[in-house]
mmCIF file with all atom_site columns, C-alpha atoms in Angstrom:
data_model
loop_
_atom_site.group_PDB
_atom_site.id
_atom_site.type_symbol
_atom_site.label_atom_id
_atom_site.label_alt_id
_atom_site.label_comp_id
_atom_site.label_asym_id
_atom_site.label_entity_id
_atom_site.label_seq_id
_atom_site.pdbx_PDB_ins_code
_atom_site.Cartn_x
_atom_site.Cartn_y
_atom_site.Cartn_z
_atom_site.occupancy
_atom_site.B_iso_or_equiv
_atom_site.pdbx_formal_charge
_atom_site.auth_seq_id
_atom_site.auth_comp_id
_atom_site.auth_asym_id
_atom_site.auth_atom_id
_atom_site.pdbx_PDB_model_num
ATOM 1   C CA . GLN A 1 1   ? 0.000  0.000  0.000   1.00 0.00 ? 29  GLN A CA 1
ATOM 2   C CA . LYS A 1 2   ? 2.789  2.461  0.943   1.00 0.00 ? 30  LYS A CA 1
ATOM 3   C CA . LYS A 1 3   ? 4.747  1.626  -2.201  1.00 0.00 ? 31  LYS A CA 1
ATOM 4   C CA . ASN A 1 4   ? 1.747  2.551  -4.369  1.00 0.00 ? 32  ASN A CA 1
ATOM 5   C CA . LEU A 1 5   ? 1.310  5.826  -2.461  1.00 0.00 ? 33  LEU A CA 1
ATOM 6   C CA . TYR A 1 6   ? 5.005  6.664  -2.902  1.00 0.00 ? 34  TYR A CA 1
ATOM 7   C CA . GLN A 1 7   ? 4.833  5.857  -6.621  1.00 0.00 ? 35  GLN A CA 1
ATOM 8   C CA . LYS A 1 8   ? 1.656  7.916  -7.031  1.00 0.00 ? 36  LYS A CA 1
ATOM 9   C CA . ASN A 1 9   ? 3.213  10.941 -5.319  1.00 0.00 ? 37  ASN A CA 1
ATOM 10  C CA . GLY A 1 10  ? 6.565  10.609 -7.085  1.00 0.00 ? 38  GLY A CA 1
ATOM 11  C CA . PHE A 1 11  ? 8.597  9.687  -3.987  1.00 0.00 ? 39  PHE A CA 1
ATOM 12  C CA . PHE A 1 12  ? 9.503  6.133  -4.977  1.00 0.00 ? 40  PHE A CA 1
ATOM 13  C CA . ASN A 1 13  ? 13.227 5.672  -5.716  1.00 0.00 ? 41  ASN A CA 1
ATOM 14  C CA . LYS A 1 14  ? 13.956 9.343  -4.998  1.00 0.00 ? 42  LYS A CA 1
ATOM 15  C CA . THR A 1 15  ? 17.031 10.494 -3.127  1.00 0.00 ? 43  THR A CA 1
ATOM 16  C CA . LEU A 1 16  ? 16.337 12.318 0.097   1.00 0.00 ? 44  LEU A CA 1
ATOM 17  C CA . SER A 1 17  ? 18.955 14.372 1.889   1.00 0.00 ? 45  SER A CA 1
ATOM 18  C CA . HIS A 1 18  ? 18.994 15.855 5.345   1.00 0.00 ? 46  HIS A CA 1
ATOM 19  C CA . THR A 1 19  ? 20.656 19.085 6.426   1.00 0.00 ? 47  THR A CA 1
ATOM 20  C CA . HIS A 1 20  ? 20.697 19.778 10.146  1.00 0.00 ? 48  HIS A CA 1
ATOM 21  C CA . LEU A 1 21  ? 21.139 23.399 11.182  1.00 0.00 ? 49  LEU A CA 1
ATOM 22  C CA . PRO A 1 22  ? 21.566 23.357 14.969  1.00 0.00 ? 50  PRO A CA 1
ATOM 23  C CA . ILE A 1 23  ? 19.602 26.245 16.478  1.00 0.00 ? 51  ILE A CA 1
ATOM 24  C CA . GLU A 1 24  ? 18.767 26.238 20.158  1.00 0.00 ? 52  GLU A CA 1
ATOM 25  C CA . ASN A 1 25  ? 15.038 26.077 20.937  1.00 0.00 ? 53  ASN A CA 1
ATOM 26  C CA . TYR A 1 26  ? 13.371 29.517 21.063  1.00 0.00 ? 54  TYR A CA 1
ATOM 27  C CA . ARG A 1 27  ? 16.505 31.131 19.611  1.00 0.00 ? 55  ARG A CA 1
ATOM 28  C CA . ALA A 1 28  ? 17.132 32.695 16.220  1.00 0.00 ? 56  ALA A CA 1
ATOM 29  C CA . PRO A 1 29  ? 19.457 31.331 13.548  1.00 0.00 ? 57  PRO A CA 1
ATOM 30  C CA . THR A 1 30  ? 22.596 33.141 12.470  1.00 0.00 ? 58  THR A CA 1
ATOM 31  C CA . ILE A 1 31  ? 22.825 35.062 9.196   1.00 0.00 ? 59  ILE A CA 1
ATOM 32  C CA . GLU A 1 32  ? 25.150 32.304 7.966   1.00 0.00 ? 60  GLU A CA 1
ATOM 33  C CA . GLN A 1 33  ? 22.578 29.605 8.748   1.00 0.00 ? 61  GLN A CA 1
ATOM 34  C CA . VAL A 1 34  ? 19.898 31.417 6.751   1.00 0.00 ? 62  VAL A CA 1
ATOM 35  C CA . ASP A 1 35  ? 22.419 31.913 3.934   1.00 0.00 ? 63  ASP A CA 1
ATOM 36  C CA . LEU A 1 36  ? 23.004 28.141 3.921   1.00 0.00 ? 64  LEU A CA 1
ATOM 37  C CA . PHE A 1 37  ? 19.226 27.571 3.928   1.00 0.00 ? 65  PHE A CA 1
ATOM 38  C CA . PHE A 1 38  ? 18.915 29.947 0.949   1.00 0.00 ? 66  PHE A CA 1
ATOM 39  C CA . ARG A 1 39  ? 21.731 28.128 -0.894  1.00 0.00 ? 67  ARG A CA 1
ATOM 40  C CA . LEU A 1 40  ? 19.763 24.891 -0.456  1.00 0.00 ? 68  LEU A CA 1
ATOM 41  C CA . ILE A 1 41  ? 16.594 26.555 -1.749  1.00 0.00 ? 69  ILE A CA 1
ATOM 42  C CA . ASN A 1 42  ? 18.467 27.885 -4.777  1.00 0.00 ? 70  ASN A CA 1
ATOM 43  C CA . ASP A 1 43  ? 19.882 24.422 -5.605  1.00 0.00 ? 71  ASP A CA 1
ATOM 44  C CA . SER A 1 44  ? 17.299 22.611 -7.742  1.00 0.00 ? 72  SER A CA 1
ATOM 45  C CA . THR A 1 45  ? 18.823 19.250 -6.765  1.00 0.00 ? 73  THR A CA 1
ATOM 46  C CA . LYS A 1 46  ? 17.860 19.955 -3.134  1.00 0.00 ? 74  LYS A CA 1
ATOM 47  C CA . THR A 1 47  ? 14.210 20.842 -3.712  1.00 0.00 ? 75  THR A CA 1
ATOM 48  C CA . PRO A 1 48  ? 11.483 20.350 -2.762  1.00 0.00 ? 76  PRO A CA 1
ATOM 49  C CA . LEU A 1 49  ? 12.612 21.230 0.727   1.00 0.00 ? 77  LEU A CA 1
ATOM 50  C CA . LEU A 1 50  ? 10.953 20.480 4.058   1.00 0.00 ? 78  LEU A CA 1
ATOM 51  C CA . VAL A 1 51  ? 11.718 22.930 6.866   1.00 0.00 ? 79  VAL A CA 1
ATOM 52  C CA . HIS A 1 52  ? 10.995 21.850 10.402  1.00 0.00 ? 80  HIS A CA 1
ATOM 53  C CA . CYS A 1 53  ? 12.011 22.285 14.016  1.00 0.00 ? 81  CYS A CA 1
ATOM 54  C CA . GLY A 1 54  ? 10.694 20.772 17.254  1.00 0.00 ? 82  GLY A CA 1
ATOM 55  C CA . GLY A 1 55  ? 7.255  22.371 17.074  1.00 0.00 ? 83  GLY A CA 1
ATOM 56  C CA . GLY A 1 56  ? 7.400  23.729 13.530  1.00 0.00 ? 84  GLY A CA 1
ATOM 57  C CA . LYS A 1 57  ? 6.714  27.331 14.533  1.00 0.00 ? 85  LYS A CA 1
ATOM 58  C CA . GLY A 1 58  ? 9.675  29.126 16.088  1.00 0.00 ? 86  GLY A CA 1
ATOM 59  C CA . ARG A 1 59  ? 12.950 28.257 14.394  1.00 0.00 ? 87  ARG A CA 1
ATOM 60  C CA . ALA A 1 60  ? 11.293 26.923 11.220  1.00 0.00 ? 88  ALA A CA 1
ATOM 61  C CA . GLY A 1 61  ? 8.979  29.929 11.204  1.00 0.00 ? 89  GLY A CA 1
ATOM 62  C CA . THR A 1 62  ? 11.942 32.290 11.442  1.00 0.00 ? 90  THR A CA 1
ATOM 63  C CA . MET A 1 63  ? 13.576 30.663 8.411   1.00 0.00 ? 91  MET A CA 1
ATOM 64  C CA . LEU A 1 64  ? 10.330 30.755 6.440   1.00 0.00 ? 92  LEU A CA 1
ATOM 65  C CA . ALA A 1 65  ? 9.647  34.396 7.331   1.00 0.00 ? 93  ALA A CA 1
ATOM 66  C CA . CYS A 1 66  ? 13.098 35.238 5.940   1.00 0.00 ? 94  CYS A CA 1
ATOM 67  C CA . TYR A 1 67  ? 12.185 33.341 2.761   1.00 0.00 ? 95  TYR A CA 1
ATOM 68  C CA . LEU A 1 68  ? 8.832  35.132 2.442   1.00 0.00 ? 96  LEU A CA 1
ATOM 69  C CA . ALA A 1 69  ? 10.458 38.519 2.958   1.00 0.00 ? 97  ALA A CA 1
ATOM 70  C CA . VAL A 1 70  ? 13.059 37.897 0.271   1.00 0.00 ? 98  VAL A CA 1
ATOM 71  C CA . TYR A 1 71  ? 11.150 35.830 -2.324  1.00 0.00 ? 99  TYR A CA 1
ATOM 72  C CA . GLY A 1 72  ? 7.469  36.132 -1.405  1.00 0.00 ? 100 GLY A CA 1
ATOM 73  C CA . PHE A 1 73  ? 5.459  33.128 -2.560  1.00 0.00 ? 101 PHE A CA 1
ATOM 74  C CA . GLN A 1 74  ? 7.612  32.640 -5.676  1.00 0.00 ? 102 GLN A CA 1
ATOM 75  C CA . SER A 1 75  ? 10.376 30.124 -6.204  1.00 0.00 ? 103 SER A CA 1
ATOM 76  C CA . PRO A 1 76  ? 13.809 31.757 -6.269  1.00 0.00 ? 104 PRO A CA 1
ATOM 77  C CA . SER A 1 77  ? 14.271 30.893 -9.953  1.00 0.00 ? 105 SER A CA 1
ATOM 78  C CA . ALA A 1 78  ? 10.862 32.256 -10.971 1.00 0.00 ? 106 ALA A CA 1
ATOM 79  C CA . GLN A 1 79  ? 11.917 35.868 -10.776 1.00 0.00 ? 107 GLN A CA 1
ATOM 80  C CA . GLU A 1 80  ? 14.787 38.200 -11.461 1.00 0.00 ? 108 GLU A CA 1
ATOM 81  C CA . TRP A 1 81  ? 15.678 39.341 -7.954  1.00 0.00 ? 109 TRP A CA 1
ATOM 82  C CA . THR A 1 82  ? 16.038 43.087 -7.450  1.00 0.00 ? 110 THR A CA 1
ATOM 83  C CA . GLN A 1 83  ? 14.933 43.654 -3.851  1.00 0.00 ? 111 GLN A CA 1
ATOM 84  C CA . PRO A 1 84  ? 13.141 41.891 -0.998  1.00 0.00 ? 112 PRO A CA 1
ATOM 85  C CA . PHE A 1 85  ? 9.575  41.008 -1.913  1.00 0.00 ? 113 PHE A CA 1
ATOM 86  C CA . MET A 1 86  ? 8.139  42.376 1.343   1.00 0.00 ? 114 MET A CA 1
ATOM 87  C CA . SER A 1 87  ? 9.216  43.894 4.630   1.00 0.00 ? 115 SER A CA 1
ATOM 88  C CA . ALA A 1 88  ? 10.118 41.740 7.618   1.00 0.00 ? 116 ALA A CA 1
ATOM 89  C CA . GLY A 1 89  ? 6.923  42.809 9.391   1.00 0.00 ? 117 GLY A CA 1
ATOM 90  C CA . GLU A 1 90  ? 4.766  41.904 6.387   1.00 0.00 ? 118 GLU A CA 1
ATOM 91  C CA . ALA A 1 91  ? 6.474  38.507 6.090   1.00 0.00 ? 119 ALA A CA 1
ATOM 92  C CA . ILE A 1 92  ? 5.889  37.771 9.778   1.00 0.00 ? 120 ILE A CA 1
ATOM 93  C CA . ASP A 1 93  ? 2.224  38.807 9.474   1.00 0.00 ? 121 ASP A CA 1
ATOM 94  C CA . LYS A 1 94  ? 1.693  36.635 6.350   1.00 0.00 ? 122 LYS A CA 1
ATOM 95  C CA . LEU A 1 95  ? 3.354  33.653 8.019   1.00 0.00 ? 123 LEU A CA 1
ATOM 96  C CA . ARG A 1 96  ? 1.201  34.044 11.136  1.00 0.00 ? 124 ARG A CA 1
ATOM 97  C CA . GLN A 1 97  ? -1.920 34.159 8.955   1.00 0.00 ? 125 GLN A CA 1
ATOM 98  C CA . LEU A 1 98  ? -0.870 30.834 7.425   1.00 0.00 ? 126 LEU A CA 1
ATOM 99  C CA . ARG A 1 99  ? 0.379  29.266 10.667  1.00 0.00 ? 127 ARG A CA 1
ATOM 100 C CA . PRO A 1 100 ? -0.772 31.060 13.823  1.00 0.00 ? 128 PRO A CA 1
ATOM 101 C CA . GLY A 1 101 ? 1.842  31.161 16.560  1.00 0.00 ? 129 GLY A CA 1
ATOM 102 C CA . SER A 1 102 ? 4.769  31.196 14.153  1.00 0.00 ? 130 SER A CA 1
ATOM 103 C CA . ILE A 1 103 ? 7.912  32.953 15.345  1.00 0.00 ? 131 ILE A CA 1
ATOM 104 C CA . GLU A 1 104 ? 7.693  32.467 19.078  1.00 0.00 ? 132 GLU A CA 1
ATOM 105 C CA . THR A 1 105 ? 10.121 34.982 20.571  1.00 0.00 ? 133 THR A CA 1
ATOM 106 C CA . GLU A 1 106 ? 11.103 38.613 20.222  1.00 0.00 ? 134 GLU A CA 1
ATOM 107 C CA . GLU A 1 107 ? 14.637 37.465 19.387  1.00 0.00 ? 135 GLU A CA 1
ATOM 108 C CA . GLN A 1 108 ? 13.314 35.502 16.408  1.00 0.00 ? 136 GLN A CA 1
ATOM 109 C CA . GLU A 1 109 ? 11.193 38.450 15.299  1.00 0.00 ? 137 GLU A CA 1
ATOM 110 C CA . ARG A 1 110 ? 14.148 40.860 15.569  1.00 0.00 ? 138 ARG A CA 1
ATOM 111 C CA . PHE A 1 111 ? 16.272 38.448 13.586  1.00 0.00 ? 139 PHE A CA 1
ATOM 112 C CA . VAL A 1 112 ? 13.893 38.508 10.600  1.00 0.00 ? 140 VAL A CA 1
ATOM 113 C CA . HIS A 1 113 ? 14.261 42.308 10.562  1.00 0.00 ? 141 HIS A CA 1
ATOM 114 C CA . THR A 1 114 ? 18.057 41.973 10.837  1.00 0.00 ? 142 THR A CA 1
ATOM 115 C CA . PHE A 1 115 ? 18.220 39.458 8.004   1.00 0.00 ? 143 PHE A CA 1
ATOM 116 C CA . VAL A 1 116 ? 16.072 41.572 5.673   1.00 0.00 ? 144 VAL A CA 1
ATOM 117 C CA . SER A 1 117 ? 18.285 44.565 6.475   1.00 0.00 ? 145 SER A CA 1
ATOM 118 C CA . THR A 1 118 ? 21.351 42.462 5.631   1.00 0.00 ? 146 THR A CA 1
ATOM 119 C CA . VAL A 1 119 ? 19.829 41.456 2.285   1.00 0.00 ? 147 VAL A CA 1
ATOM 120 C CA . TRP A 1 120 ? 19.112 45.115 1.460   1.00 0.00 ? 148 TRP A CA 1
ATOM 121 C CA . LYS A 1 121 ? 22.685 46.102 2.337   1.00 0.00 ? 149 LYS A CA 1
ATOM 122 C CA . ARG A 1 122 ? 24.321 43.427 0.214   1.00 0.00 ? 150 ARG A CA 1
ATOM 123 C CA . GLN A 1 123 ? 21.723 43.847 -2.588  1.00 0.00 ? 151 GLN A CA 1
ATOM 124 C CA . SER A 1 124 ? 21.422 40.091 -2.968  1.00 0.00 ? 152 SER A CA 1
ATOM 125 C CA . PRO A 1 125 ? 19.636 37.217 -1.218  1.00 0.00 ? 153 PRO A CA 1
ATOM 126 C CA . LEU A 1 126 ? 22.992 35.441 -0.948  1.00 0.00 ? 154 LEU A CA 1
ATOM 127 C CA . PRO A 1 127 ? 26.461 36.717 -0.198  1.00 0.00 ? 155 PRO A CA 1
ATOM 128 C CA . PRO A 1 128 ? 28.922 36.340 -3.060  1.00 0.00 ? 156 PRO A CA 1
ATOM 129 C CA . LEU A 1 129 ? 30.965 33.167 -2.979  1.00 0.00 ? 157 LEU A CA 1
ATOM 130 C CA . PRO A 1 130 ? 34.560 33.860 -2.019  1.00 0.00 ? 158 PRO A CA 1
ATOM 131 C CA . ALA A 1 131 ? 37.011 33.738 -4.874  1.00 0.00 ? 159 ALA A CA 1
ATOM 132 C CA . GLU A 1 132 ? 39.421 30.864 -4.908  1.00 0.00 ? 160 GLU A CA 1
ATOM 133 C CA . PRO A 1 133 ? 42.879 31.971 -3.901  1.00 0.00 ? 161 PRO A CA 1
ATOM 134 C CA . GLU A 1 134 ? 45.323 32.269 -6.768  1.00 0.00 ? 162 GLU A CA 1
ATOM 135 C CA . GLY A 1 135 ? 49.013 31.590 -6.773  1.00 0.00 ? 163 GLY A CA 1
ATOM 136 C CA . ILE A 1 136 ? 49.024 29.388 -3.704  1.00 0.00 ? 164 ILE A CA 1
ATOM 137 C CA . PRO A 1 137 ? 50.997 26.234 -4.369  1.00 0.00 ? 165 PRO A CA 1
ATOM 138 C CA . LEU A 1 138 ? 49.396 22.918 -3.540  1.00 0.00 ? 166 LEU A CA 1
ATOM 139 C CA . ASP A 1 139 ? 51.296 21.144 -0.771  1.00 0.00 ? 167 ASP A CA 1
ATOM 140 C CA . ILE A 1 140 ? 51.500 17.454 -1.484  1.00 0.00 ? 168 ILE A CA 1
ATOM 141 C CA . GLU A 1 141 ? 53.086 14.939 0.836   1.00 0.00 ? 169 GLU A CA 1
ATOM 142 C CA . GLY A 1 142 ? 54.554 12.000 -1.008  1.00 0.00 ? 170 GLY A CA 1
ATOM 143 C CA . GLN A 1 143 ? 54.888 11.443 -4.729  1.00 0.00 ? 171 GLN A CA 1
ATOM 144 C CA . LEU A 1 144 ? 52.106 11.682 -7.301  1.00 0.00 ? 172 LEU A CA 1
ATOM 145 C CA . ASP A 1 145 ? 52.305 10.563 -10.871 1.00 0.00 ? 173 ASP A CA 1
ATOM 146 C CA . GLY A 1 146 ? 50.063 11.720 -13.681 1.00 0.00 ? 174 GLY A CA 1
ATOM 147 C CA . ASN A 1 147 ? 48.050 8.502  -13.762 1.00 0.00 ? 175 ASN A CA 1
ATOM 148 C CA . ILE A 1 148 ? 45.950 8.950  -10.628 1.00 0.00 ? 176 ILE A CA 1
ATOM 149 C CA . ASP A 1 149 ? 42.659 7.141  -11.058 1.00 0.00 ? 177 ASP A CA 1
ATOM 150 C CA . LEU A 1 150 ? 41.448 6.789  -7.471  1.00 0.00 ? 178 LEU A CA 1
ATOM 151 C CA . VAL A 1 151 ? 41.214 9.245  -4.607  1.00 0.00 ? 179 VAL A CA 1
ATOM 152 C CA . MET A 1 152 ? 39.753 7.990  -1.346  1.00 0.00 ? 180 MET A CA 1
ATOM 153 C CA . LEU A 1 153 ? 38.606 10.615 1.152   1.00 0.00 ? 181 LEU A CA 1
ATOM 154 C CA . CYS A 1 154 ? 38.263 9.482  4.754   1.00 0.00 ? 182 CYS A CA 1
ATOM 155 C CA . GLY A 1 155 ? 37.155 11.588 7.696   1.00 0.00 ? 183 GLY A CA 1
ATOM 156 C CA . LEU A 1 156 ? 34.526 12.397 10.249  1.00 0.00 ? 184 LEU A CA 1
ATOM 157 C CA . PRO A 1 157 ? 31.011 13.450 9.210   1.00 0.00 ? 185 PRO A CA 1
ATOM 158 C CA . GLY A 1 158 ? 31.044 17.133 8.325   1.00 0.00 ? 186 GLY A CA 1
ATOM 159 C CA . SER A 1 159 ? 34.805 17.258 7.720   1.00 0.00 ? 187 SER A CA 1
ATOM 160 C CA . GLY A 1 160 ? 34.439 18.295 4.071   1.00 0.00 ? 188 GLY A CA 1
ATOM 161 C CA . LYS A 1 161 ? 34.804 15.044 2.117   1.00 0.00 ? 189 LYS A CA 1
ATOM 162 C CA . SER A 1 162 ? 31.716 15.659 -0.028  1.00 0.00 ? 190 SER A CA 1
ATOM 163 C CA . TYR A 1 163 ? 32.763 19.264 -0.637  1.00 0.00 ? 191 TYR A CA 1
ATOM 164 C CA . ILE A 1 164 ? 36.253 18.243 -1.773  1.00 0.00 ? 192 ILE A CA 1
ATOM 165 C CA . ALA A 1 165 ? 34.786 15.540 -4.024  1.00 0.00 ? 193 ALA A CA 1
ATOM 166 C CA . GLN A 1 166 ? 32.397 18.046 -5.628  1.00 0.00 ? 194 GLN A CA 1
ATOM 167 C CA . GLU A 1 167 ? 35.227 20.555 -6.127  1.00 0.00 ? 195 GLU A CA 1
ATOM 168 C CA . MET A 1 168 ? 37.346 17.867 -7.812  1.00 0.00 ? 196 MET A CA 1
ATOM 169 C CA . LEU A 1 169 ? 34.432 17.133 -10.148 1.00 0.00 ? 197 LEU A CA 1
ATOM 170 C CA . VAL A 1 170 ? 34.038 20.835 -10.971 1.00 0.00 ? 198 VAL A CA 1
ATOM 171 C CA . ARG A 1 171 ? 37.701 21.005 -11.962 1.00 0.00 ? 199 ARG A CA 1
ATOM 172 C CA . ASP A 1 172 ? 37.734 17.763 -13.969 1.00 0.00 ? 200 ASP A CA 1
ATOM 173 C CA . ASP A 1 173 ? 34.497 16.075 -15.058 1.00 0.00 ? 201 ASP A CA 1
ATOM 174 C CA . ARG A 1 174 ? 36.279 12.765 -15.686 1.00 0.00 ? 202 ARG A CA 1
ATOM 175 C CA . TRP A 1 175 ? 36.037 11.968 -11.964 1.00 0.00 ? 203 TRP A CA 1
ATOM 176 C CA . THR A 1 176 ? 33.231 9.760  -10.695 1.00 0.00 ? 204 THR A CA 1
ATOM 177 C CA . ILE A 1 177 ? 32.058 10.201 -7.129  1.00 0.00 ? 205 ILE A CA 1
ATOM 178 C CA . VAL A 1 178 ? 30.999 7.091  -5.241  1.00 0.00 ? 206 VAL A CA 1
ATOM 179 C CA . SER A 1 179 ? 29.667 8.191  -1.879  1.00 0.00 ? 207 SER A CA 1
ATOM 180 C CA . GLN A 1 180 ? 27.429 6.624  0.704   1.00 0.00 ? 208 GLN A CA 1
ATOM 181 C CA . ASP A 1 181 ? 25.977 10.119 1.193   1.00 0.00 ? 209 ASP A CA 1
ATOM 182 C CA . GLU A 1 182 ? 24.676 10.108 -2.379  1.00 0.00 ? 210 GLU A CA 1
ATOM 183 C CA . ALA A 1 183 ? 23.841 6.399  -2.578  1.00 0.00 ? 211 ALA A CA 1
ATOM 184 C CA . ARG A 1 184 ? 22.276 6.344  0.901   1.00 0.00 ? 212 ARG A CA 1
ATOM 185 C CA . SER A 1 185 ? 23.975 3.022  1.534   1.00 0.00 ? 213 SER A CA 1
ATOM 186 C CA . ARG A 1 186 ? 27.344 1.896  2.828   1.00 0.00 ? 214 ARG A CA 1
ATOM 187 C CA . ASP A 1 187 ? 26.959 -1.277 0.781   1.00 0.00 ? 215 ASP A CA 1
ATOM 188 C CA . THR A 1 188 ? 27.406 0.695  -2.454  1.00 0.00 ? 216 THR A CA 1
ATOM 189 C CA . CYS A 1 189 ? 30.845 1.814  -1.414  1.00 0.00 ? 217 CYS A CA 1
#
């Protein structure tokens, strides 16, 4: 029965990913956390996106109010962005009409105003990506020959393995990434 429901709704054999942004209960996120949230929203491989917290009103509501203020009810790619769609106060009011009780603390409310102000100042929903440093030699320990055909990245969760793998792929599309993060299974690797 569940399989048929998943097939009907297009969820069957789909890859799901999870991004945890640790925000203490009743607190506001940081600007950087909302920037990361916006990067996820702007990445079509990461959508649709589910936003949730413990109760689904405070921390999640703060993130969604920031989204409403910047993009309104449009998808980020559906418009040429020139300025926030609405004020922080309007976004909070709209969100509370849709989900009463959203944004539970004054700190969270103030943060939405702060974030919208930040977006106005930088004239973009997202900060520019930092340029890659130029002229810095790569330090390599050991000897490498020109016939490298396997790179194995080992490390703790969150240590940057997936990022490095993606950056390698950007620089040379001949690489193939085999990752339990992407395959959702250790057996694949």
